[in-house]
mmCIF file of C-alpha atoms and ligand atoms in Angstrom:
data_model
loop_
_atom_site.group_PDB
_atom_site.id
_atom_site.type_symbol
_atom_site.label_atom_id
_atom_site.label_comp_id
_atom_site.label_asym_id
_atom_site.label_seq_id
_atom_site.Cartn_x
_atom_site.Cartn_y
_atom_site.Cartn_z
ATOM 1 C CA UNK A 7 61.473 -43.959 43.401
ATOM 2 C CA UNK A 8 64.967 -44.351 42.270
ATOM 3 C CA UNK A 9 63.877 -43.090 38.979
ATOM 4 C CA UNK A 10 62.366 -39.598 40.725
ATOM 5 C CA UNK A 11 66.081 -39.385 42.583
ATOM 6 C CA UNK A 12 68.105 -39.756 39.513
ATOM 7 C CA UNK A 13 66.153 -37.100 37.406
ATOM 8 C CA UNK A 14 66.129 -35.042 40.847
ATOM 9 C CA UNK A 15 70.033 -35.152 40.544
ATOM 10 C CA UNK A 16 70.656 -34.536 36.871
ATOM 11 C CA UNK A 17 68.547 -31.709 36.843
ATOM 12 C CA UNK A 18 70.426 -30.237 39.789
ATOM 13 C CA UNK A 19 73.654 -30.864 37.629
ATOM 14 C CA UNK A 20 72.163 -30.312 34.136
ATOM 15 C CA UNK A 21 73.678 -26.026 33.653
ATOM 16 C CA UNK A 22 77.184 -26.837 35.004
ATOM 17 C CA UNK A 23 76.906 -30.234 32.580
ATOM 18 C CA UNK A 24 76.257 -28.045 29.590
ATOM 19 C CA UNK A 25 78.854 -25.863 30.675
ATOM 20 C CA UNK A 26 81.230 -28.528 30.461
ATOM 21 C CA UNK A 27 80.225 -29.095 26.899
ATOM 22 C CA UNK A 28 80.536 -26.128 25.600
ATOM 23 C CA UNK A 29 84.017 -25.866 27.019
ATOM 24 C CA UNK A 30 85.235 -29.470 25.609
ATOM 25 C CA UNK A 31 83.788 -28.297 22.225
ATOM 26 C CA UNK A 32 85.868 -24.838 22.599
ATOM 27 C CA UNK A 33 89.030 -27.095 22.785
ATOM 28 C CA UNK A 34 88.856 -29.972 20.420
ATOM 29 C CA UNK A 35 92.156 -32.049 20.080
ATOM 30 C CA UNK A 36 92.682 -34.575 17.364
ATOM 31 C CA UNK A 37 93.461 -38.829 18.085
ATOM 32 C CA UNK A 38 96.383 -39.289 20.389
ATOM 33 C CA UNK A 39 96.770 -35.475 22.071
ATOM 34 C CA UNK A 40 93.474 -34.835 23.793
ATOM 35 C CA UNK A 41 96.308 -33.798 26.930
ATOM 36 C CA UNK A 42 93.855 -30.445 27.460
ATOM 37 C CA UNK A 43 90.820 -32.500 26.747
ATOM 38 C CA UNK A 44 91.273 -34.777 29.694
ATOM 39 C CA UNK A 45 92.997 -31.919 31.556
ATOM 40 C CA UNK A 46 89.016 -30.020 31.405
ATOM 41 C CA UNK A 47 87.309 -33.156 32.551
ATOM 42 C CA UNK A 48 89.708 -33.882 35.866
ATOM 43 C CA UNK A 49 89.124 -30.289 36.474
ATOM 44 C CA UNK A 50 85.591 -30.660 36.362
ATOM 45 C CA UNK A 51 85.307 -33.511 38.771
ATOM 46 C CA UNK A 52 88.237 -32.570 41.162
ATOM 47 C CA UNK A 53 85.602 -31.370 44.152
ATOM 48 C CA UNK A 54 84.120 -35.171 43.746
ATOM 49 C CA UNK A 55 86.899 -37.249 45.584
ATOM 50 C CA UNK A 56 86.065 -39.610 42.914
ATOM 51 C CA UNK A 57 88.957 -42.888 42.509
ATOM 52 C CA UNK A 58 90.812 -41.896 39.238
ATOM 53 C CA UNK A 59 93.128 -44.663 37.405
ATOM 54 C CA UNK A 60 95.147 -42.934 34.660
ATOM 55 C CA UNK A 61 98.033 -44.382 32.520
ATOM 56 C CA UNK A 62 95.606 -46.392 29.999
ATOM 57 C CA UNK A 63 97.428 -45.624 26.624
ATOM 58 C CA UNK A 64 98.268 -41.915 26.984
ATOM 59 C CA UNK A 65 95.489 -39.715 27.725
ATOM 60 C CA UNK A 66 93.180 -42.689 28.693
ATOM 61 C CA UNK A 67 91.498 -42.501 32.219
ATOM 62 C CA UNK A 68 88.821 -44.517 34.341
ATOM 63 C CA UNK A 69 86.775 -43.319 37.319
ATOM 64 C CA UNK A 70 85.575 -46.182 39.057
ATOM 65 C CA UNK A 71 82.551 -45.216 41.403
ATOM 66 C CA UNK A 72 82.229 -48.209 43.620
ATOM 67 C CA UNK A 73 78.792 -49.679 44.968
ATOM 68 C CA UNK A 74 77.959 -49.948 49.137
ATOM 69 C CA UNK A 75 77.311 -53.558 48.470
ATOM 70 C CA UNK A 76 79.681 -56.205 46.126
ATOM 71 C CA UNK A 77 78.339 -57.329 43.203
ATOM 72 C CA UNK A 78 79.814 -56.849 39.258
ATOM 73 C CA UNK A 79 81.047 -54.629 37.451
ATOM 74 C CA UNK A 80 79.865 -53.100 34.309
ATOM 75 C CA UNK A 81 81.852 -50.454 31.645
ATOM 76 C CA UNK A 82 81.092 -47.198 30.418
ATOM 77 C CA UNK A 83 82.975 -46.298 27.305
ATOM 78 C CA UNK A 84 83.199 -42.412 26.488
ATOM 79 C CA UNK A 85 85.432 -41.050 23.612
ATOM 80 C CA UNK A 86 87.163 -38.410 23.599
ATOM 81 C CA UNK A 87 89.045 -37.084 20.137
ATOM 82 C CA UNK A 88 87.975 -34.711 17.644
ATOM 83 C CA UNK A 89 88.201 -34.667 13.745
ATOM 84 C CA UNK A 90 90.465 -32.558 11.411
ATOM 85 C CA UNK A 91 88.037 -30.339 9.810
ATOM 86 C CA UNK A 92 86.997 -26.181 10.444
ATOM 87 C CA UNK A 93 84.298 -25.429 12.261
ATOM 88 C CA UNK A 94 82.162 -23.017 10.150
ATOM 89 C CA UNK A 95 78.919 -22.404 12.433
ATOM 90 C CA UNK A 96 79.000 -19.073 14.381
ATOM 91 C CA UNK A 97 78.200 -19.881 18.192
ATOM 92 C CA UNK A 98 79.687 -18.256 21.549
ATOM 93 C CA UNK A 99 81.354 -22.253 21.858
ATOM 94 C CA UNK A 100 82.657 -22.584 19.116
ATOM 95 C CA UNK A 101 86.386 -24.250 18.197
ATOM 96 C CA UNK A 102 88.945 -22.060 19.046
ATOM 97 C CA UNK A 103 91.349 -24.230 18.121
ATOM 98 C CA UNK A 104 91.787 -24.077 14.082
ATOM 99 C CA UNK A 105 91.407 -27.115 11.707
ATOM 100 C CA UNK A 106 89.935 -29.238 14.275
ATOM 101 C CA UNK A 107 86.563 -29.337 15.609
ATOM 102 C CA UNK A 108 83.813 -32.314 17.544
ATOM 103 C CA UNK A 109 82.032 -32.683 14.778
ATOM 104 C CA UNK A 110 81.044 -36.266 15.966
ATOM 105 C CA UNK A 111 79.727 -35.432 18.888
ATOM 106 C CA UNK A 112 82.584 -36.945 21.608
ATOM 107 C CA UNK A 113 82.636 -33.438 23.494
ATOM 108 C CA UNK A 114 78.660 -34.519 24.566
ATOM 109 C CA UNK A 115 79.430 -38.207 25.692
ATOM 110 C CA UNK A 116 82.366 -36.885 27.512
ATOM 111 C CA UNK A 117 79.973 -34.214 29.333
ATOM 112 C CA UNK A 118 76.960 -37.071 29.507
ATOM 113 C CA UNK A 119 80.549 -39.833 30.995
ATOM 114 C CA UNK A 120 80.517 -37.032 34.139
ATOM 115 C CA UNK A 121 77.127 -36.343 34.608
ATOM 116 C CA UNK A 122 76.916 -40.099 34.885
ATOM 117 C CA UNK A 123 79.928 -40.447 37.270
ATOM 118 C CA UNK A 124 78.124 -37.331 39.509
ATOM 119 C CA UNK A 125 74.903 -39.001 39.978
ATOM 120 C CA UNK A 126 76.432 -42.463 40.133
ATOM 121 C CA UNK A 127 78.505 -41.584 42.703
ATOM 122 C CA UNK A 128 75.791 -39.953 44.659
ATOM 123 C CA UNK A 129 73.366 -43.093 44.303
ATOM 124 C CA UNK A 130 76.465 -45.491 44.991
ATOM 125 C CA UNK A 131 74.233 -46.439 48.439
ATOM 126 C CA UNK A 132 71.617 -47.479 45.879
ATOM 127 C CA UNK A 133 73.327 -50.124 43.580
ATOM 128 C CA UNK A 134 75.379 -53.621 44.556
ATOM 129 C CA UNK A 135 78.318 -53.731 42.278
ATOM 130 C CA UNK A 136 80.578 -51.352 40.495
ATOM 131 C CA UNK A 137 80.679 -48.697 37.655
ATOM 132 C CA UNK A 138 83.829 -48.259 35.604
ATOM 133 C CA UNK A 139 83.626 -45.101 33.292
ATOM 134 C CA UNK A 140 86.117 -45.448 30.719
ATOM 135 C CA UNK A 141 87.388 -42.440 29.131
ATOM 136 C CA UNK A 142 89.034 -43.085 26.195
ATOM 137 C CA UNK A 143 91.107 -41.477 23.583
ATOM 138 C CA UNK A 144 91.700 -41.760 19.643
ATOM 139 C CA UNK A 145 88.489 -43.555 18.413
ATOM 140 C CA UNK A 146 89.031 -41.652 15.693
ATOM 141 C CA UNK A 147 92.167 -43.122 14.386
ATOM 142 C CA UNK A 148 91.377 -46.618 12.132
ATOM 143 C CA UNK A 149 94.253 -46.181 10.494
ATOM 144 C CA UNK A 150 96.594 -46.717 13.256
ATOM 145 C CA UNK A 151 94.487 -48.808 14.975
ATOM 146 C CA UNK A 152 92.386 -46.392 17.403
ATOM 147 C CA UNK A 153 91.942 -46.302 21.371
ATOM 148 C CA UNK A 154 89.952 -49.141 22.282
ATOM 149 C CA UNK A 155 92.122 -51.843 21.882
ATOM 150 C CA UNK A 156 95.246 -50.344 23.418
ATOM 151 C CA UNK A 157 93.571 -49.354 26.563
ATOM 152 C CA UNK A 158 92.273 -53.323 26.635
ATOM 153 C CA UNK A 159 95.966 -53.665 25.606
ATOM 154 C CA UNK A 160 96.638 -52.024 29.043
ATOM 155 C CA UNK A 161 93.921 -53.986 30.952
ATOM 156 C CA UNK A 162 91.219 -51.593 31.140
ATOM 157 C CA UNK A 163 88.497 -54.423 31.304
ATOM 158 C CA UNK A 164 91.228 -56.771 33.332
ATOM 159 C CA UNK A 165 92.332 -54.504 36.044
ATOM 160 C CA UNK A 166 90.496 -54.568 39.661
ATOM 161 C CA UNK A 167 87.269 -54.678 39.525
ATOM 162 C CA UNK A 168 86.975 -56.617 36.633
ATOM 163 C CA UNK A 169 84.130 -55.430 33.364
ATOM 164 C CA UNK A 170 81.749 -57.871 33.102
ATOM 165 C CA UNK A 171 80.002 -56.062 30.669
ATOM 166 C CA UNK A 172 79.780 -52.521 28.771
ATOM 167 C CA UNK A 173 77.763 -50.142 27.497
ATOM 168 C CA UNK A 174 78.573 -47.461 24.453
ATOM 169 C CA UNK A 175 76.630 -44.350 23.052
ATOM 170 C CA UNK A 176 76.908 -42.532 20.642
ATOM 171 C CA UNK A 177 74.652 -39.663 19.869
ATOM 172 C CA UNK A 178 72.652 -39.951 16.927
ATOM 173 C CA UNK A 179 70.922 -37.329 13.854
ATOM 174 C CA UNK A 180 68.426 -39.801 12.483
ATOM 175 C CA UNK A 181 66.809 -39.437 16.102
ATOM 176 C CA UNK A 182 64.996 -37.099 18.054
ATOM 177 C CA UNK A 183 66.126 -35.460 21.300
ATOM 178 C CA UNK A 184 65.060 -37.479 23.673
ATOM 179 C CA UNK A 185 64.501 -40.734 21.840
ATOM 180 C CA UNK A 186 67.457 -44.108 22.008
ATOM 181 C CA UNK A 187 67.593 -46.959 20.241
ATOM 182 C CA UNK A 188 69.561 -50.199 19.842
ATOM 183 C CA UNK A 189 69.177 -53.567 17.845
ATOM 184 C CA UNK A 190 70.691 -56.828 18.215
ATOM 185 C CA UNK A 191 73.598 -57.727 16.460
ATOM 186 C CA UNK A 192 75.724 -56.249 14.127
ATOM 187 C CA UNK A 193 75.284 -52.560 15.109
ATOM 188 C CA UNK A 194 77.929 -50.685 13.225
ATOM 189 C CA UNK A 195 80.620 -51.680 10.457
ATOM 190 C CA UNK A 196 83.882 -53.391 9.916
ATOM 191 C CA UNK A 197 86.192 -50.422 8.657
ATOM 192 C CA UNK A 198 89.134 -51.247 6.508
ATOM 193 C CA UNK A 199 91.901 -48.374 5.033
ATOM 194 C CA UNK A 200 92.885 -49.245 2.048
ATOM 195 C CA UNK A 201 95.531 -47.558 -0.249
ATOM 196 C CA UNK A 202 96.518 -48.957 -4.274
ATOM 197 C CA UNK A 203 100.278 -47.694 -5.051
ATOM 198 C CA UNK A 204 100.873 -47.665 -9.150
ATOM 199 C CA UNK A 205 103.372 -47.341 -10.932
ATOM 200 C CA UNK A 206 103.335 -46.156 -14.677
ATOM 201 C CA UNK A 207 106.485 -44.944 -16.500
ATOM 202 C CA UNK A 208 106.217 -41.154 -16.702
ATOM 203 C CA UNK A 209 107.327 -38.939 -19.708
ATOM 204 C CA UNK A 210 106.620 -36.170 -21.972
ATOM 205 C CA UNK A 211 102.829 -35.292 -22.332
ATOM 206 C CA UNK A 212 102.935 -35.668 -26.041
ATOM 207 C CA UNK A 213 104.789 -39.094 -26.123
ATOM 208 C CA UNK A 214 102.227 -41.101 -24.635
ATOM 209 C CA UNK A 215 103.521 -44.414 -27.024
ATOM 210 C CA UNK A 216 106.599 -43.996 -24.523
ATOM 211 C CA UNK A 217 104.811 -43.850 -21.262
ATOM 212 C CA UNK A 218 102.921 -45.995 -19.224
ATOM 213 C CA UNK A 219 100.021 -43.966 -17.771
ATOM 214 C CA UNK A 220 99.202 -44.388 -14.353
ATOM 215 C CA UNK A 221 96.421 -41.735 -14.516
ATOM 216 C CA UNK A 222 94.721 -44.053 -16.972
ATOM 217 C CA UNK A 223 95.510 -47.329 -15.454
ATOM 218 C CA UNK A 224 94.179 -45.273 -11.640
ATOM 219 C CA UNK A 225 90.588 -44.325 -13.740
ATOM 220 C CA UNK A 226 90.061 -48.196 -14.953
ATOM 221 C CA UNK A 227 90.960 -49.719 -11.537
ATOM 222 C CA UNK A 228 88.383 -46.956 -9.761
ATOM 223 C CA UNK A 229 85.843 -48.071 -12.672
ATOM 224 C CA UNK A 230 86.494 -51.571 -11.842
ATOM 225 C CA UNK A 231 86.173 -51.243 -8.034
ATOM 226 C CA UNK A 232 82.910 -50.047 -8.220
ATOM 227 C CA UNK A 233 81.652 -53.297 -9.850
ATOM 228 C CA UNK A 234 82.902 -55.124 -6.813
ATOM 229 C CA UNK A 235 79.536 -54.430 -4.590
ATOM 230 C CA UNK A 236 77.436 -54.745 -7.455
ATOM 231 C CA UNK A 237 78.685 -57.781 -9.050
ATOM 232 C CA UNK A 238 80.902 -60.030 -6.511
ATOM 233 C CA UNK A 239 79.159 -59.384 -3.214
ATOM 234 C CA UNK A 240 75.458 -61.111 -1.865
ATOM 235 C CA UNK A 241 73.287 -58.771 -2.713
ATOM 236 C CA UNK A 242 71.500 -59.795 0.639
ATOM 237 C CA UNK A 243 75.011 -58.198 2.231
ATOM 238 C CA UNK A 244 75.058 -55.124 2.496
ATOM 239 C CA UNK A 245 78.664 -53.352 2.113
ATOM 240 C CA UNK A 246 80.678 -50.083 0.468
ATOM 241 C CA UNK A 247 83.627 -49.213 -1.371
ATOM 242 C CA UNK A 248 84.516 -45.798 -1.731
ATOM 243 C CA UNK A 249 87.419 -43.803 -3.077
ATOM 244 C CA UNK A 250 87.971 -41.015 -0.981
ATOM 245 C CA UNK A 251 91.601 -39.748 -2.265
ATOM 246 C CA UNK A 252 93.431 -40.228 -5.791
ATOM 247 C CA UNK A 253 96.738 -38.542 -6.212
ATOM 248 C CA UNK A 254 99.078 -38.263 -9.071
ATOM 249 C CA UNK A 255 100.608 -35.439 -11.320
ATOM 250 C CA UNK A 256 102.224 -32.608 -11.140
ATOM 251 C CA UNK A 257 102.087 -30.617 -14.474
ATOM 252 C CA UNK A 258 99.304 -30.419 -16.934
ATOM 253 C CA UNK A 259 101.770 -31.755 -20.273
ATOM 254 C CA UNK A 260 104.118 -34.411 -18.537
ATOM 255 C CA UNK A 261 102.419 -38.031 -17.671
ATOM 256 C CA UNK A 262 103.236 -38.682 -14.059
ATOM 257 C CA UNK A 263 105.142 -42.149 -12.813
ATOM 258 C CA UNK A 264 102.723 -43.167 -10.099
ATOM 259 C CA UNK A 265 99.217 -42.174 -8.761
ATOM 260 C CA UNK A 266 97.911 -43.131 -5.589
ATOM 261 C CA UNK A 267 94.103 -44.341 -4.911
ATOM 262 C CA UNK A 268 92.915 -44.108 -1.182
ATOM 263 C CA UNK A 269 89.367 -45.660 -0.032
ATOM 264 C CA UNK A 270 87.492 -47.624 2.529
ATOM 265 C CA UNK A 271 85.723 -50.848 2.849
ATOM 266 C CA UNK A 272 82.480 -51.421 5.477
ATOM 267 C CA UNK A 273 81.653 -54.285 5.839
ATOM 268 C CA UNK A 274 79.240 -56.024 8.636
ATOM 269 C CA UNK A 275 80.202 -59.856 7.453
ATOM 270 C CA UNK A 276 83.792 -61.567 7.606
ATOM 271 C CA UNK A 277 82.853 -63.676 4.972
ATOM 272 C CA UNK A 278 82.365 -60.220 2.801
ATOM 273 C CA UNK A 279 85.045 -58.519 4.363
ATOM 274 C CA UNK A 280 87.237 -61.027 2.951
ATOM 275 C CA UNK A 281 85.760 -61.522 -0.733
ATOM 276 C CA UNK A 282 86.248 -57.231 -0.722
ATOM 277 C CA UNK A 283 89.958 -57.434 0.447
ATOM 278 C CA UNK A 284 90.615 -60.572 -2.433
ATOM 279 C CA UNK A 285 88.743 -59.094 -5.448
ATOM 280 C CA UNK A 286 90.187 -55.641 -4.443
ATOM 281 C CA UNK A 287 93.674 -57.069 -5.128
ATOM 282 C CA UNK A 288 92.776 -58.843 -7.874
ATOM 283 C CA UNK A 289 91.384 -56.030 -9.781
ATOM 284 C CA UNK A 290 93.809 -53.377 -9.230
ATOM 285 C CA UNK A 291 96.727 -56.074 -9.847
ATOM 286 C CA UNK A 292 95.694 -57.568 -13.233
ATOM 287 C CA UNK A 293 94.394 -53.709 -14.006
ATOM 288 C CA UNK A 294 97.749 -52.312 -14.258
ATOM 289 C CA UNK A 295 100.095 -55.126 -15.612
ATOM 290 C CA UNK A 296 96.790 -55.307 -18.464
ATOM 291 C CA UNK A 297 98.067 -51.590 -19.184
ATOM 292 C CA UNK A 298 101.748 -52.477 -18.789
ATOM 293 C CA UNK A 299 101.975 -50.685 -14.866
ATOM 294 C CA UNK A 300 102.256 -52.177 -11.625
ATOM 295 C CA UNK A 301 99.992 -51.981 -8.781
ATOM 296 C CA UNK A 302 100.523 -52.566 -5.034
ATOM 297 C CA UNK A 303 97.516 -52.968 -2.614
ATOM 298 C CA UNK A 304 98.204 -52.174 0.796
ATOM 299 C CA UNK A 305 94.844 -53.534 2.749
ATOM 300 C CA UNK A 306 94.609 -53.000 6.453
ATOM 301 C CA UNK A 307 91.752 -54.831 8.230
ATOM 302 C CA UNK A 308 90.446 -51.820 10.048
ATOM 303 C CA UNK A 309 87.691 -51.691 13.792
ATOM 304 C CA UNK A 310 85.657 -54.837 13.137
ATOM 305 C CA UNK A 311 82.088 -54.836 13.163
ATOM 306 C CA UNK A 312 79.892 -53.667 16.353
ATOM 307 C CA UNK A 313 78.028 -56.651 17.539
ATOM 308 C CA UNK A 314 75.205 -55.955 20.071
ATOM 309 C CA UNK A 315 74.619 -59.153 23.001
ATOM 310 C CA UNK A 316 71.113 -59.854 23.292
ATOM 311 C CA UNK A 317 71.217 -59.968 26.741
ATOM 312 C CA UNK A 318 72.590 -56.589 27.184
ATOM 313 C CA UNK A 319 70.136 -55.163 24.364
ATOM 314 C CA UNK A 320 66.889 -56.604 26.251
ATOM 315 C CA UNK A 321 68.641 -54.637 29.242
ATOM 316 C CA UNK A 322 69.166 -51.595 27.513
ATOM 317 C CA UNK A 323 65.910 -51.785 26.054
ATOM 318 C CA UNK A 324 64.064 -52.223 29.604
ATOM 319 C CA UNK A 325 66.042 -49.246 30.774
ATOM 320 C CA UNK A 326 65.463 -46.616 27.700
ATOM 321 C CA UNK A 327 61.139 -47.608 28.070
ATOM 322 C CA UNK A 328 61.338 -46.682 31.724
ATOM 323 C CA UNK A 329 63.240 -44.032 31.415
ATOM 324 C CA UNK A 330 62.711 -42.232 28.433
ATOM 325 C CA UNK A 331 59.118 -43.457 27.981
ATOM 326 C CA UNK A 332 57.806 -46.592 25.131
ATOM 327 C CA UNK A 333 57.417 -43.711 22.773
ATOM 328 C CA UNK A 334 61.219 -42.984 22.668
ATOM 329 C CA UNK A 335 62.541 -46.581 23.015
ATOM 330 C CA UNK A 336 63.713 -46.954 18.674
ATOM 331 C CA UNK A 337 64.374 -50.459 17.261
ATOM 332 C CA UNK A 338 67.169 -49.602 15.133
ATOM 333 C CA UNK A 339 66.264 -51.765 11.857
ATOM 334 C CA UNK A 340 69.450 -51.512 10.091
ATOM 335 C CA UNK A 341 73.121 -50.971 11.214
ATOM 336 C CA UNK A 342 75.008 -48.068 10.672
ATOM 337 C CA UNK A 343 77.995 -48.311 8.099
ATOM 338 C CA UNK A 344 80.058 -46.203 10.106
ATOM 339 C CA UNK A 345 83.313 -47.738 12.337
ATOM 340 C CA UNK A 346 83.250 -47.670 15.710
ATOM 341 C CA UNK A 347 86.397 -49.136 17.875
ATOM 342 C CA UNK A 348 84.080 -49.840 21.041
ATOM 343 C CA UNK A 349 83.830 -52.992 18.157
ATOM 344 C CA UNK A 350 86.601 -54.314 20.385
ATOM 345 C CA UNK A 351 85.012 -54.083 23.695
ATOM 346 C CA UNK A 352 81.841 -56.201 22.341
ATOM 347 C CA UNK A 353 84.870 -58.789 21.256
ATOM 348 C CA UNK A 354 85.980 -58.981 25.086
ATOM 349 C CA UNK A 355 82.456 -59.021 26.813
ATOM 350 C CA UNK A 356 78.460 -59.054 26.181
ATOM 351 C CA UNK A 357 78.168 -55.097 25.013
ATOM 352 C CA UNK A 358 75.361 -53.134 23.781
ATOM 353 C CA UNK A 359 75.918 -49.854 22.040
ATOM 354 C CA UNK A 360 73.230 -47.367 22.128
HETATM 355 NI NI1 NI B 27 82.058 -40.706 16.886
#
């Protein structure tokens, strides 16, 4: 019965939904300035007389849709950034702003976080308890430490009424439309910048007895990295390191002073996360003082792991066969090495991410 009323209600919503999506995607905005972003979503929901808290670490919002009866409260976690990156498809919605573009998909759980709020807040003489949706900004951004954890900074989970528990999506290419899945446990991985500084002594192109190469000493630490998975980590554990960046020179016949390398870790262990970060050092260290450079690793422990509750995975579970159908329910056998900072909302309370 209640099932029959919700699909009632998100048809009846479904064209100005995909409206809205089309419209976030037309105006992606990178980590930390989604102002227009959240701008388009109070706009869509201003005829709702929904209650709105704002001031969670910048753009970050919640709309709290309160049940007739008392009873918990569980969290809905929607992103909301965009990644640096053209968008080269052809399509009436397309990015009109240049060099950044949702190409991960936040523009449809941001339309899917107010469809939810909508029906939620028509049903609220349905359901005992509370729903707060949290819209939040900059999951993009490991590298300066992303959303999540400043708007828990702010007491997004602490503030009246108080999450119990919360639930993230993300949508997914491996499955069909239609289809969700979840596991239990580690769901997605630890995600750790990582950046090697040497430091050669640069010279004349044809005086390389003068020099110290950093170019060379860069190529046998990037060789040596790659023996890290393959020869110090459990071979039951699964993990990657990848060099994404390596910078040095300037000029074809001079030998350069320093080269940079730039990579990532993921990770789903601590124990691993840890051996990574140690033989990292190690091997870029005794690399370049073995070639007469210097190196400097600068490590930063990144979003930790996702870790799926049990509890709220059977729950999920339950609701995805009844809703979607047994066919669609998909036991997701193996995590996804991706980050994910709603990794610091399953630290806080049982979480399932879907
Ligand atoms: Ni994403």
């Amino acid at each position: 019965m209640l099932r029959e009323l919700i699909e009632e209600k998100v048809s009846a919503i479904s064209e100005q939904i995909i409206e809205l999506r089309r419209k976030l995607h037309q105006h992606p905005e990178v980590s930390g300035s989604e102002f227009e972003t959240k701008a388009i979503l109070l706009e869509a929901i201003k005829d709702y007389d929904f209650e709105i808290v704002e001031g969670y670490y910048n753009t970050g919002f919640v709309i709290i849709i309160r049940g007739s009866k008392p009873g918990r409260t569980i969290g809905l976690r929607v992103d909301m950034d965009a990644l640096e990156m053209d968008e080269l498809v052809d399509k009436p919605f397309k990015s009109q702003n240049s060099g950044v573009m949702h190409a991960c998909g936040h523009d449809g759980h941001m339309a899917m976080g107010i469809a939810a709020a909508i029906v939620l807040n028509d049903l609220k003489d349905q359901f005992q308890g509370n729903v707060k949706l949290i819209f939040q900004p900059a999951e993009e951004n490991a590298r300066s430490g992303g959303g999540a954890q400043f708007m828990i900074a702010d007491g997004v989970l602490e503030d009246e009424p108080r999450v119990e528990a919360m639930v993230g999506m993300h949508i997914w290419p491996d499955l069909m439309v239609g289809q969700a899945g979840t596991r239990v446990g580690p769901m997605m991985a630890a995600s750790d910048p990582f950046k090697i500084d040497i430091v050669g002594q640069g010279g004349h192109a044809s005086m390389p007895n003068k020099c110290v190469d950093p170019i060379l000493i860069a190529s046998h630490t990037i060789l040596g990295l790659q023996s890290v998975v393959s020869r110090n980590v459990d071979p039951f554990e699964p993990a990657v390191v990848t060099i994404g960046m390596l910078n040095s020179g300037t000029r074809y016949n001079t030998i350069p002073e320093t080269a940079e390398i730039i990579g990532t870790v993921r990770t789903f262990d601590e124990t691993t996360r840890q051996l990574i970060k140690t033989r990292i050092e190690q091997i870029a260290e005794t690399t370049a003082t073995a070639y007469g450079g210097k190196a400097t690793v600068n490590y930063t422990f990144g979003y930790p792991s996702v870790v799926n509750e049990k509890g709220m995975v059977d729950c999920a579970e339950q609701s995805i066969r009844e809703v979607l159908g047994d066919e669609n329910y998909v036991n997701v056998e193996r995590p996804a090495p991706g980050g994910e900072d709603f990794a610091y909302f399953t630290q806080k309370v049982p979480s399932v991410f879907i």
